[in-house]
């Protein structure tokens, strides 16, 4: 039977129905799927050294992973103290080397057979007997023919992830390689190109057939790089096309509100402030104003580091909308932040006859009902709240502007649910999580972006220190001294907002302990997520009014809280927080004209591992970075105040996906591209995608047919994301 791209895998030689089922379980059903089942790594002759070279390298101080190939000559198990060591000796053209295992011996004992060839990768050492040794290495079995071939011809060998179940069925690397090789030979000609020819030629891309072939069996590392480039480019191009389509379809809508700007009102408001807006704030404001005056609905992201002054920009937009007799929703991710915004807005707008209402889950039903009624009756006001604003009962009848503060704390789904709730209000989302530019382009690619890239002038950069918990007494003394000078301090514990009673008890016991000992003579407050909303409100009010000198807190204060007189923050167990979370927390201080101090408290051992300010972790290998993640994170914070720099570091440490909501964004997963490493490819792909959609917004021209077809094919699950479906 002839094999085609759509054939089930069971018809391939040495697969059969049983193995085919196992492949199905990882989503590989057809020959086509198998062609796209790419290797996870390669063994490349140019990176392989003979044992004599390795010994010289190690002797001269080289201490990174190395790959070497050898034939097994002996295996033995040696008694060593209470346990055993398993040792395998190898031979290559230029000498001998050995691999040792101290743990999991059972697993290795029967693996290595004499005369088998292996590729071994690990950090080499030289033992006191002068032997070249690798401890707990990665290893790949090679067949002798292959390994010889490989040496002689310089072929690059692919390694695939073989699911555990298939390994149990004795599907070896070797046999999988053979199966795939056959599939490539028999079916590659059937593969149809997925990018338009002009894009391929203009960007000098490898065509799809060579890409697939070389991804499995690269003729050279150079061509493998081109294959990788093509796959990444294509992936990013299609994702960016999806985003461009979405953006162009919202842009087209002309049913937005054309606001009239009451210029004297805005001027009066600006004059009532104690400060002048920064140029970056003015620029964002100008962009927002143009959007609001325009008939197309606003869809804008205001991005600015913590403390850059986003609230005031939002406030002016709210002022404009309400003075046009519209309802506005101002949504915050936590009750504490919503409450703060509510009081601030009320305060600042008291002279301007603007209604400000609060809606949060913790309110009494009666109170909420009053607000619901106002909403339903179309009363123009600023409705400040949490996701309570999204509830069924909250029915706006005249919604003109939605502002979402700290957008990264909400899922994208929530963003759109508010937006579709009424006709088409203007939407402004604000985020302080500084996101690397590439990610902004992807995650918020359908939004226009205003960047507040300038801090108010009077700010002094916060000084950050890493200290051992054995120094807490000194730290407390520093707090008391500062408090005596009229400043205020936060002491934060790593308790999560929604966690159980135990955490709550812990927060309370810290509070009792400190309040009754070192801070005996100070006024100390406590705030945590389990409090009722009016209790939270009261504590924040008391802290804001300087009735408390010190506020002991969980991470409930992480986002948005703005008390400029509080200038010291002690973060306990700082190693338990993520980088962006630490930056957000730290952003609570240094908001006024005083020097801010942030003290990261951690275990003694960790605090001793400080790197100096010039330390650059680009010099570390990936493995070393992973091993030292915690201390790198803490040092990054000590040495940087820019959220954008920290975000880049964070992405390098953690990968982009899970931190910034890419997973919940409704965008497809990235299979090939990496948003940290592939920024340039992304830029090119984005430009091309946006230019294409701008010229042909419905992808109706014949040369773009292929793009439209593949978009539907690749992203049928994500297609709701765009509106051309
Ligand atoms: P974020 O961008 O983190 O939301 P906020 O809007 O809370 O920051 O502003 C931080 C603090 O800076 C607030 O106390 C605010 O009143 C103040 N602020 C905002 N703009 C300016 C400015 N142009 N000059 C001085 N202070 C400002
Ligand atoms: Mg804010």
XYZ file of C-alpha atoms and ligand atoms in Angstrom:
753
model
C 0.000 0.000 0.000
C 1.363 3.372 -0.957
C 2.129 5.664 1.936
C 0.713 9.172 1.699
C 0.832 12.122 4.059
C -2.552 11.176 5.433
C -1.736 7.525 6.018
C -2.048 6.321 9.543
C 1.270 5.568 11.184
C 0.362 1.919 11.650
C 1.096 1.308 7.996
C 4.707 2.345 8.368
C 7.249 -0.421 8.601
C 8.208 -1.222 12.213
C 5.390 0.849 13.669
C 2.239 -1.284 13.521
C -1.108 -0.719 15.271
C 0.140 -1.009 18.830
C 2.897 1.549 18.516
C 0.689 3.732 16.340
C -1.739 3.988 19.260
C 1.044 5.145 21.504
C 2.049 7.769 18.979
C -1.565 8.891 18.822
C -1.460 9.592 22.517
C 1.122 12.308 21.857
C -0.831 13.711 18.936
C 1.086 12.009 16.152
C -1.493 10.207 14.033
C -0.446 10.448 10.423
C 2.683 10.472 8.340
C 2.226 14.228 8.075
C 2.281 14.522 11.860
C 5.401 12.409 11.968
C 7.170 14.683 9.490
C 6.501 17.482 11.928
C 7.716 15.459 14.889
C 11.052 17.198 15.014
C 14.173 16.225 16.916
C 14.719 17.888 20.263
C 18.500 17.910 19.882
C 21.337 16.916 17.597
C 24.754 15.473 17.905
C 27.166 17.368 15.782
C 30.606 16.202 14.935
C 32.095 19.658 15.122
C 31.354 19.744 18.833
C 32.912 16.371 19.481
C 36.403 16.007 20.846
C 38.743 13.076 21.272
C 39.777 12.109 24.788
C 43.327 13.452 24.473
C 42.010 16.918 23.585
C 39.503 16.852 26.403
C 42.244 16.072 28.914
C 44.258 19.059 27.688
C 41.190 21.303 27.912
C 40.370 20.234 31.433
C 43.972 20.675 32.516
C 43.864 24.250 31.267
C 40.791 25.022 33.324
C 37.890 24.401 30.925
C 34.827 23.395 32.936
C 31.794 23.297 30.707
C 29.865 20.367 29.258
C 31.610 18.444 26.525
C 30.489 15.667 24.194
C 32.673 12.678 23.468
C 32.085 9.366 21.698
C 33.438 6.030 22.787
C 33.031 2.268 22.770
C 32.247 0.451 26.019
C 35.195 -1.669 27.148
C 34.249 -2.542 30.689
C 31.570 -2.065 33.333
C 31.951 -2.562 37.073
C 30.230 -1.897 40.357
C 32.531 -0.747 43.120
C 31.784 -0.767 46.832
C 32.169 2.751 48.159
C 31.480 3.302 51.853
C 27.907 2.244 52.461
C 26.793 2.401 48.854
C 28.006 1.424 45.423
C 29.436 3.250 42.462
C 28.700 2.121 38.949
C 31.517 2.706 36.512
C 31.644 2.247 32.725
C 34.954 2.498 30.902
C 35.114 3.667 27.309
C 37.704 3.812 24.596
C 37.986 6.186 21.701
C 40.636 6.682 18.991
C 42.936 8.604 21.271
C 42.563 6.957 24.677
C 40.216 6.036 27.479
C 37.621 7.700 29.652
C 35.092 6.629 32.265
C 31.583 7.463 33.377
C 30.421 7.054 36.968
C 27.055 6.963 38.693
C 26.552 7.301 42.419
C 22.795 7.108 42.451
C 20.140 5.204 40.558
C 22.583 2.455 39.795
C 19.797 -0.061 39.317
C 18.697 1.882 36.278
C 22.115 1.992 34.620
C 23.434 -1.425 35.593
C 22.132 -3.345 32.597
C 22.283 -0.649 29.979
C 25.874 -0.524 28.880
C 27.064 -3.538 26.906
C 30.594 -4.110 25.783
C 31.359 -2.857 22.267
C 28.353 -0.562 22.161
C 28.984 2.998 21.053
C 27.779 5.927 23.071
C 27.865 9.679 22.867
C 28.483 11.050 26.348
C 27.838 14.645 27.441
C 28.811 16.165 30.783
C 31.376 18.305 32.498
C 34.671 16.375 32.453
C 37.034 16.076 35.411
C 40.391 14.401 35.862
C 40.522 12.018 38.823
C 43.412 11.744 41.205
C 44.495 8.674 39.245
C 44.694 10.803 36.126
C 41.560 9.347 34.506
C 39.214 11.421 32.403
C 35.862 11.083 34.098
C 32.242 12.118 33.571
C 29.813 11.871 36.480
C 26.117 11.279 35.798
C 26.402 12.259 32.124
C 23.724 12.461 29.465
C 24.225 9.619 27.059
C 22.909 8.478 23.691
C 23.412 5.043 22.273
C 24.709 5.026 18.724
C 24.896 2.085 16.439
C 28.403 1.298 15.379
C 27.745 1.915 11.736
C 26.210 5.236 12.545
C 28.957 6.328 14.856
C 31.615 5.401 12.341
C 29.752 7.010 9.546
C 29.238 9.951 11.649
C 32.909 10.354 12.294
C 33.846 9.915 8.732
C 31.228 12.031 7.045
C 30.449 14.623 9.674
C 26.773 13.812 9.614
C 24.613 15.427 12.244
C 22.505 12.927 14.163
C 19.010 13.833 15.384
C 17.590 12.765 18.738
C 13.869 12.627 19.334
C 11.821 12.643 22.430
C 10.542 9.121 22.674
C 7.528 8.771 24.958
C 8.204 6.456 27.894
C 5.576 3.961 26.771
C 7.256 3.605 23.408
C 10.625 3.182 25.017
C 9.163 0.260 26.936
C 8.138 -1.189 23.568
C 11.793 -1.031 22.620
C 11.480 1.760 20.138
C 15.080 2.946 20.100
C 16.460 6.245 18.850
C 17.900 4.285 16.019
C 14.677 2.690 14.885
C 12.699 5.911 15.212
C 15.317 7.639 13.103
C 14.882 4.927 10.476
C 11.103 5.211 10.479
C 11.280 8.957 10.072
C 13.913 8.703 7.409
C 11.630 6.401 5.405
C 8.678 8.712 5.909
C 10.712 11.682 4.691
C 11.933 9.804 1.615
C 8.515 8.519 0.650
C 6.353 11.511 1.414
C 8.290 14.739 1.364
C 7.324 15.436 -2.239
C 3.684 15.615 -1.211
C 4.309 18.477 1.199
C 2.818 21.716 -0.046
C 4.383 25.053 0.662
C 2.689 27.084 3.414
C 4.114 30.530 2.670
C 3.584 32.646 -0.449
C 6.529 32.449 -2.878
C 7.258 36.198 -2.663
C 7.713 35.983 1.083
C 10.064 33.058 0.686
C 12.195 34.729 -1.916
C 12.171 38.187 -0.389
C 13.287 36.879 2.981
C 15.609 34.272 1.566
C 13.817 31.494 3.432
C 14.338 27.802 2.955
C 11.360 26.199 1.256
C 9.175 23.914 3.324
C 10.412 20.643 1.875
C 14.060 21.385 2.582
C 13.105 22.757 5.929
C 11.474 19.521 6.997
C 14.176 17.342 5.511
C 16.985 19.301 7.122
C 15.238 19.632 10.416
C 15.376 15.825 10.656
C 18.609 15.111 8.865
C 20.651 18.295 8.545
C 23.256 18.409 5.833
C 25.167 20.990 7.853
C 24.676 23.154 10.913
C 24.289 26.142 8.603
C 21.320 24.656 6.823
C 19.828 23.489 10.116
C 19.919 27.081 11.288
C 18.079 28.154 8.172
C 15.482 25.460 8.719
C 14.964 26.671 12.279
C 14.740 30.241 11.084
C 12.117 29.382 8.548
C 9.953 27.556 11.096
C 10.162 30.407 13.581
C 9.561 33.033 10.961
C 6.531 31.233 9.643
C 5.083 30.712 13.079
C 5.558 34.336 14.062
C 4.290 35.555 10.716
C 1.032 33.674 11.108
C 0.524 34.698 14.709
C 1.218 38.316 13.860
C -1.169 38.065 10.909
C -3.856 36.905 13.296
C -3.155 39.902 15.524
C -3.049 42.294 12.578
C -6.420 41.008 11.407
C -7.935 41.514 14.811
C -6.554 45.000 15.037
C -7.729 45.966 11.586
C -11.229 44.657 12.226
C -11.670 46.696 15.444
C -10.164 49.758 13.775
C -12.778 49.652 11.065
C -15.670 50.041 13.475
C -16.942 53.567 13.328
C -19.582 53.155 16.037
C -17.428 54.495 18.854
C -18.206 57.635 20.781
C -16.955 60.993 19.586
C -16.164 62.796 22.802
C -16.120 66.557 23.113
C -13.198 67.666 25.197
C -14.107 70.264 27.776
C -10.709 71.956 27.636
C -11.274 74.463 30.474
C -12.379 71.620 32.754
C -9.266 69.565 32.020
C -7.078 72.643 32.517
C -8.739 73.421 35.835
C -8.162 69.883 36.924
C -4.487 69.942 35.934
C -4.061 73.220 37.785
C -5.540 71.669 40.904
C -2.694 69.132 41.051
C 0.328 69.611 43.251
C 2.632 68.658 40.392
C 3.121 69.108 36.671
C 2.643 66.125 34.419
C 5.782 64.647 32.920
C 6.293 64.848 29.177
C 5.602 61.140 28.896
C 2.300 61.575 30.717
C 1.361 64.499 28.471
C 2.203 62.509 25.378
C 0.029 59.571 26.478
C -2.741 61.961 27.317
C -2.542 63.520 23.901
C -2.790 60.096 22.255
C -5.788 59.217 24.409
C -7.443 62.495 23.587
C -7.121 61.881 19.862
C -8.628 58.414 20.305
C -11.528 59.792 22.289
C -12.336 62.552 19.845
C -12.258 60.085 17.016
C -15.286 57.985 15.999
C -13.413 54.665 16.143
C -13.418 53.020 19.568
C -10.232 53.492 21.574
C -8.240 50.339 22.236
C -5.159 51.495 24.015
C -2.569 50.129 26.390
C -0.808 52.536 28.715
C 2.391 50.915 29.789
C 4.619 52.468 32.413
C 6.810 51.228 35.192
C 5.547 51.222 38.780
C 5.270 54.766 40.038
C 5.394 56.401 36.627
C 2.000 58.004 37.244
C -0.532 56.091 35.194
C -3.495 56.786 37.487
C -3.582 60.483 36.764
C -3.629 59.852 33.025
C -6.539 57.451 33.461
C -8.277 59.936 35.680
C -8.268 62.613 33.018
C -9.763 60.217 30.502
C -12.479 59.407 33.060
C -13.089 63.093 33.622
C -13.544 63.677 29.909
C -15.961 60.764 29.556
C -18.119 61.649 32.556
C -18.274 65.312 31.543
C -19.778 63.944 28.315
C -22.510 62.359 30.477
C -21.178 58.833 29.995
C -20.778 56.020 32.487
C -17.249 54.787 33.062
C -15.838 51.659 34.660
C -12.482 51.730 36.409
C -11.494 48.188 37.253
C -8.726 47.123 39.650
C -7.523 43.596 40.439
C -7.784 43.775 44.249
C -10.290 45.210 46.681
C -7.617 47.239 48.427
C -6.585 48.894 45.199
C -10.179 49.559 44.171
C -10.844 51.155 47.540
C -7.740 53.299 47.228
C -8.692 54.456 43.752
C -12.192 55.182 44.950
C -11.052 57.485 47.745
C -8.330 59.133 45.690
C -10.695 59.873 42.849
C -13.372 61.156 45.176
C -10.827 63.424 46.785
C -9.311 64.764 43.638
C -12.625 65.245 41.891
C -14.579 66.730 44.777
C -14.590 70.203 43.235
C -15.580 68.969 39.815
C -19.037 67.583 40.477
C -18.180 64.110 39.239
C -19.896 61.110 40.828
C -17.628 58.337 41.984
C -19.144 54.983 42.995
C -17.589 51.854 44.458
C -18.543 48.277 43.655
C -16.693 45.373 45.229
C -17.660 41.843 46.167
C -17.330 42.397 49.914
C -20.005 45.075 50.089
C -23.415 44.431 51.587
C -26.102 43.393 49.143
C -28.089 46.558 49.855
C -25.150 48.764 49.073
C -24.487 46.930 45.857
C -28.111 47.152 44.836
C -27.939 50.946 45.025
C -24.985 50.954 42.684
C -26.602 48.458 40.295
C -29.607 50.736 40.061
C -27.469 53.725 39.188
C -25.744 51.666 36.531
C -29.002 50.468 35.051
C -30.467 53.965 35.094
C -27.567 55.334 33.106
C -26.336 57.692 35.832
C -23.042 59.109 34.581
C -20.288 58.362 37.091
C -16.953 56.715 37.578
C -17.761 53.208 38.789
C -14.639 51.993 40.549
C -14.498 48.331 41.385
C -13.020 44.887 41.169
C -14.233 42.134 38.865
C -17.536 42.675 40.673
C -18.079 45.123 37.820
C -18.254 42.137 35.498
C -21.030 40.380 37.358
C -24.337 39.631 35.757
C -26.180 42.129 37.920
C -23.904 45.012 37.031
C -25.640 46.267 33.910
C -24.369 49.515 32.529
C -26.822 51.234 30.255
C -24.613 54.043 29.059
C -21.039 52.769 29.259
C -18.593 55.015 27.430
C -15.157 54.197 28.805
C -13.579 51.192 30.458
C -10.265 51.448 32.224
C -8.549 48.343 33.460
C -5.748 48.958 35.918
C -2.963 46.425 36.323
C -4.251 44.552 33.311
C -1.699 41.758 33.707
C -3.539 40.625 36.816
C -6.658 39.915 34.806
C -6.997 37.310 32.119
C -7.539 38.522 28.612
C -10.920 36.823 28.654
C -12.080 39.161 31.387
C -10.898 42.114 29.443
C -13.073 41.204 26.529
C -16.109 40.325 28.649
C -16.347 43.902 29.949
C -15.835 45.225 26.488
C -18.589 43.224 24.888
C -20.940 44.017 27.718
C -22.279 47.110 26.070
C -21.932 48.497 22.560
C -18.404 49.647 21.944
C -17.012 51.782 24.719
C -13.495 53.145 24.585
C -11.045 50.889 26.347
C -7.861 51.804 28.100
C -5.808 49.126 29.774
C -2.913 49.953 32.018
C -0.069 47.752 33.003
C 2.902 48.260 35.210
C 4.377 44.877 34.701
C 7.043 46.000 32.408
C 6.922 43.545 29.632
C 9.712 43.113 27.159
C 8.828 44.849 23.968
C 8.464 41.677 21.947
C 5.937 40.339 24.346
C 3.944 43.558 24.358
C 3.804 43.334 20.607
C 2.398 39.861 20.779
C 0.228 39.922 23.849
C -1.189 43.352 23.195
C -0.487 43.466 19.496
C -4.071 44.458 18.757
C -3.862 47.500 21.001
C -2.263 50.867 20.404
C 0.435 51.489 22.938
C 1.245 54.622 24.923
C 4.463 54.349 26.817
C 5.129 56.318 29.991
C 8.858 55.913 29.917
C 9.769 58.694 32.280
C 9.505 58.998 36.050
C 8.327 62.169 37.806
C 11.329 64.413 38.293
C 11.595 64.402 42.051
C 12.146 60.672 42.326
C 15.319 59.311 43.837
C 16.113 55.709 42.855
C 15.350 53.276 45.665
C 18.325 51.697 47.381
C 17.950 47.959 47.640
C 19.899 45.654 49.939
C 20.105 41.938 50.396
C 20.472 40.978 54.050
C 20.601 37.853 56.146
C 17.759 37.226 58.571
C 20.379 37.209 61.314
C 20.545 40.979 60.757
C 16.866 41.581 61.507
C 17.605 43.361 64.808
C 19.675 45.945 62.984
C 16.998 46.319 60.323
C 14.327 46.911 62.966
C 16.518 49.542 64.577
C 16.853 51.283 61.225
C 13.076 51.281 60.893
C 12.607 52.757 64.360
C 15.153 55.519 63.631
C 13.412 56.405 60.373
C 9.969 56.291 61.908
C 11.180 58.726 64.550
C 12.044 61.093 61.708
C 8.454 60.909 60.487
C 8.705 58.211 57.814
C 6.688 55.009 57.535
C 7.567 51.434 56.730
C 6.076 48.251 55.310
C 7.121 44.842 56.569
C 6.015 42.174 54.124
C 5.679 38.447 54.671
C 5.382 35.980 51.811
C 1.895 34.847 52.571
C -0.351 34.436 49.665
C -3.574 36.313 49.577
C -5.867 33.366 49.060
C -4.080 30.768 51.068
C -5.398 28.975 54.082
C -5.887 29.772 57.722
C -2.362 28.754 58.635
C -0.943 31.675 56.725
C -3.373 33.990 58.351
C -2.301 32.769 61.755
C 1.301 33.331 60.797
C 0.652 36.923 59.747
C -1.151 37.576 62.989
C 1.576 36.005 65.060
C 4.304 38.039 63.344
C 2.243 41.062 64.085
C 1.729 40.204 67.746
C 5.329 39.306 68.237
C 6.768 42.470 66.697
C 4.152 44.781 68.078
C 4.829 43.583 71.618
C 8.597 43.560 71.444
C 10.818 45.704 69.175
C 8.018 47.969 68.054
C 6.539 48.321 71.516
C 6.675 52.098 71.253
C 5.391 52.362 67.689
C 1.970 52.173 66.150
C 1.830 49.031 64.111
C -0.949 47.982 61.727
C -1.720 44.637 60.135
C -3.336 43.959 56.790
C -4.024 40.705 54.981
C -6.313 39.274 52.348
C -8.680 37.527 54.724
C -9.907 40.767 56.302
C -13.328 42.175 55.520
C -13.177 44.947 52.988
C -14.105 47.695 55.412
C -11.403 46.500 57.802
C -8.881 46.685 54.976
C -10.170 50.115 54.126
C -9.769 51.269 57.685
C -6.224 49.969 58.036
C -5.134 51.600 54.771
C -6.789 54.825 55.833
C -5.008 54.790 59.193
C -1.677 54.084 57.520
C -2.280 56.802 54.995
C -3.158 59.244 57.798
C 0.092 58.304 59.580
C -1.788 56.796 62.509
C 0.389 53.753 61.918
C 4.148 54.042 61.566
C 4.580 50.516 60.423
C 2.323 48.280 58.387
C 2.796 44.544 58.595
C 1.390 43.019 55.492
C 1.012 40.075 53.215
C 1.289 40.534 49.469
C -2.173 42.129 49.338
C -0.374 45.441 49.027
C 1.562 44.253 45.990
C -0.192 46.227 43.294
C -1.063 49.850 42.974
C -0.997 51.003 46.590
C 0.180 54.586 46.751
C 1.235 56.036 50.079
C 4.132 58.365 49.271
C 5.210 58.854 52.863
C 5.919 55.154 53.313
C 9.494 54.813 52.255
C 10.952 51.720 53.757
C 10.052 48.205 52.810
C 11.360 45.050 54.397
C 10.541 41.914 52.436
C 10.944 38.760 54.462
C 11.879 35.467 52.814
C 12.490 37.447 49.658
C 13.663 34.309 47.873
C 10.104 33.027 47.896
C 8.867 35.819 45.637
C 9.203 36.069 41.889
C 11.183 38.852 40.292
C 8.308 40.859 38.915
C 6.422 40.463 42.158
C 9.393 41.812 44.108
C 9.639 44.727 41.734
C 5.935 45.464 42.125
C 6.182 45.272 45.887
C 9.210 47.514 45.940
C 7.269 49.938 43.760
C 5.127 50.801 46.791
C 7.985 52.918 48.104
C 10.134 55.634 46.587
C 6.987 57.451 45.458
C 7.730 60.698 47.194
C 10.744 62.976 47.406
C 12.529 60.971 50.121
C 15.167 58.306 49.592
C 13.464 54.890 49.614
C 15.025 51.782 51.107
C 14.085 48.230 50.231
C 15.616 45.460 52.285
C 15.357 41.936 50.959
C 15.725 39.538 53.831
C 16.737 35.977 53.144
C 18.623 33.074 54.668
C 22.154 33.571 55.810
C 23.641 31.313 53.163
C 21.863 33.036 50.290
C 22.661 36.540 51.438
C 26.369 35.697 51.405
C 26.237 34.838 47.726
C 25.951 38.396 46.508
C 27.455 39.302 43.206
C 28.825 42.747 42.682
C 27.074 45.390 40.649
C 29.021 44.609 37.501
C 28.015 40.973 37.563
C 26.599 39.928 34.265
C 24.937 36.569 34.117
C 25.340 36.397 30.366
C 28.628 34.703 31.176
C 26.931 31.790 32.886
C 25.842 28.659 31.077
C 22.132 27.850 31.027
C 22.650 25.089 33.541
C 24.505 27.427 35.888
C 21.788 30.048 35.529
C 19.132 27.493 36.400
C 21.123 26.351 39.395
C 21.568 29.890 40.693
C 18.193 31.305 39.741
C 17.212 32.512 43.178
C 20.366 34.408 43.886
C 20.469 35.858 40.369
C 16.939 37.092 40.859
C 17.728 38.763 44.162
C 20.884 40.333 42.803
C 19.083 41.586 39.738
C 16.807 43.490 42.034
C 19.645 44.903 44.107
C 21.417 46.138 40.988
C 18.514 47.379 38.853
C 15.629 49.732 39.339
C 14.237 49.637 35.819
C 11.281 47.332 35.493
C 12.071 46.778 31.844
C 15.563 45.499 32.547
C 14.166 43.277 35.261
C 11.519 41.934 32.917
C 14.146 40.927 30.376
C 16.066 39.145 33.112
C 12.912 37.484 34.344
C 12.123 36.170 30.890
C 15.598 34.729 30.605
C 15.216 33.006 33.939
C 11.698 31.714 33.539
C 10.718 31.748 29.923
C 8.017 34.092 28.697
C 4.954 31.895 28.749
C 3.816 31.546 32.278
C 4.715 34.943 33.635
C 2.882 37.392 31.520
C -0.312 35.618 30.766
C 0.655 34.433 27.324
C -0.992 31.139 28.158
C -4.354 32.735 28.961
C -4.102 35.211 26.150
C -6.066 33.212 23.622
C -3.045 33.172 21.369
C -1.701 29.859 20.182
C 1.329 28.349 21.875
C 4.685 28.896 20.322
C 6.127 25.684 18.997
C 9.313 26.991 17.461
C 9.864 30.625 18.326
C 11.171 31.845 21.631
C 10.206 35.385 22.534
C 13.426 35.992 24.402
C 15.827 34.837 21.758
C 13.930 35.569 18.600
C 13.124 39.222 18.970
C 14.571 40.142 15.604
C 12.698 37.476 13.732
C 9.553 38.640 15.471
C 10.105 42.218 14.382
C 10.552 41.204 10.764
C 7.598 38.841 10.782
C 5.417 41.439 12.423
C 6.279 44.153 9.955
C 5.578 41.867 7.076
C 2.302 40.588 8.548
C 0.990 44.047 9.348
C 1.974 45.401 5.944
C 0.238 42.477 4.261
C -2.987 42.940 6.224
C -2.950 46.678 5.733
C -2.817 46.236 1.978
C -5.319 43.422 1.924
C -7.417 43.459 5.120
C -9.591 40.516 4.069
C -6.773 38.511 2.522
C -8.859 38.289 -0.606
C -6.174 38.699 -3.252
C -5.010 35.563 -5.001
C -1.435 35.779 -3.745
C -2.701 35.940 -0.157
C -5.084 33.012 -0.596
C -2.451 30.715 0.853
C -2.150 32.852 4.001
C -5.880 32.845 4.573
C -6.131 29.118 4.028
C -3.298 28.317 6.410
C -4.478 30.719 9.075
C -7.738 28.828 9.178
C -5.972 25.514 9.098
C -3.346 26.245 11.753
C -5.405 28.275 14.114
C -8.942 27.060 13.859
C -9.149 27.000 17.649
C -7.845 30.516 17.936
C -9.701 31.957 15.075
C -12.255 33.747 17.221
C -9.293 35.946 17.988
C -9.691 37.556 14.635
C -12.865 38.681 12.999
C -12.464 37.524 9.429
C -13.875 34.083 10.127
P 1.523 53.936 38.813
O 1.997 54.263 37.451
O 2.392 52.918 39.488
O 0.071 53.566 38.868
P 0.659 56.210 40.292
O -0.265 56.680 39.275
O 0.098 55.518 41.487
O 1.738 55.258 39.651
O 1.574 57.428 40.736
C 2.566 57.297 41.702
C 2.675 58.554 42.545
O 3.250 59.599 41.774
C 1.355 59.082 43.026
O 1.528 59.505 44.352
C 1.063 60.240 42.110
O 0.264 61.214 42.741
C 2.445 60.758 41.823
N 2.611 61.430 40.528
C 1.996 61.098 39.377
N 2.416 61.923 38.363
C 3.334 62.744 38.916
C 4.134 63.808 38.403
N 4.081 64.168 37.123
N 4.966 64.452 39.250
C 5.038 64.085 40.555
N 4.303 63.107 41.105
C 3.462 62.432 40.306
Mg -1.168 52.191 39.463
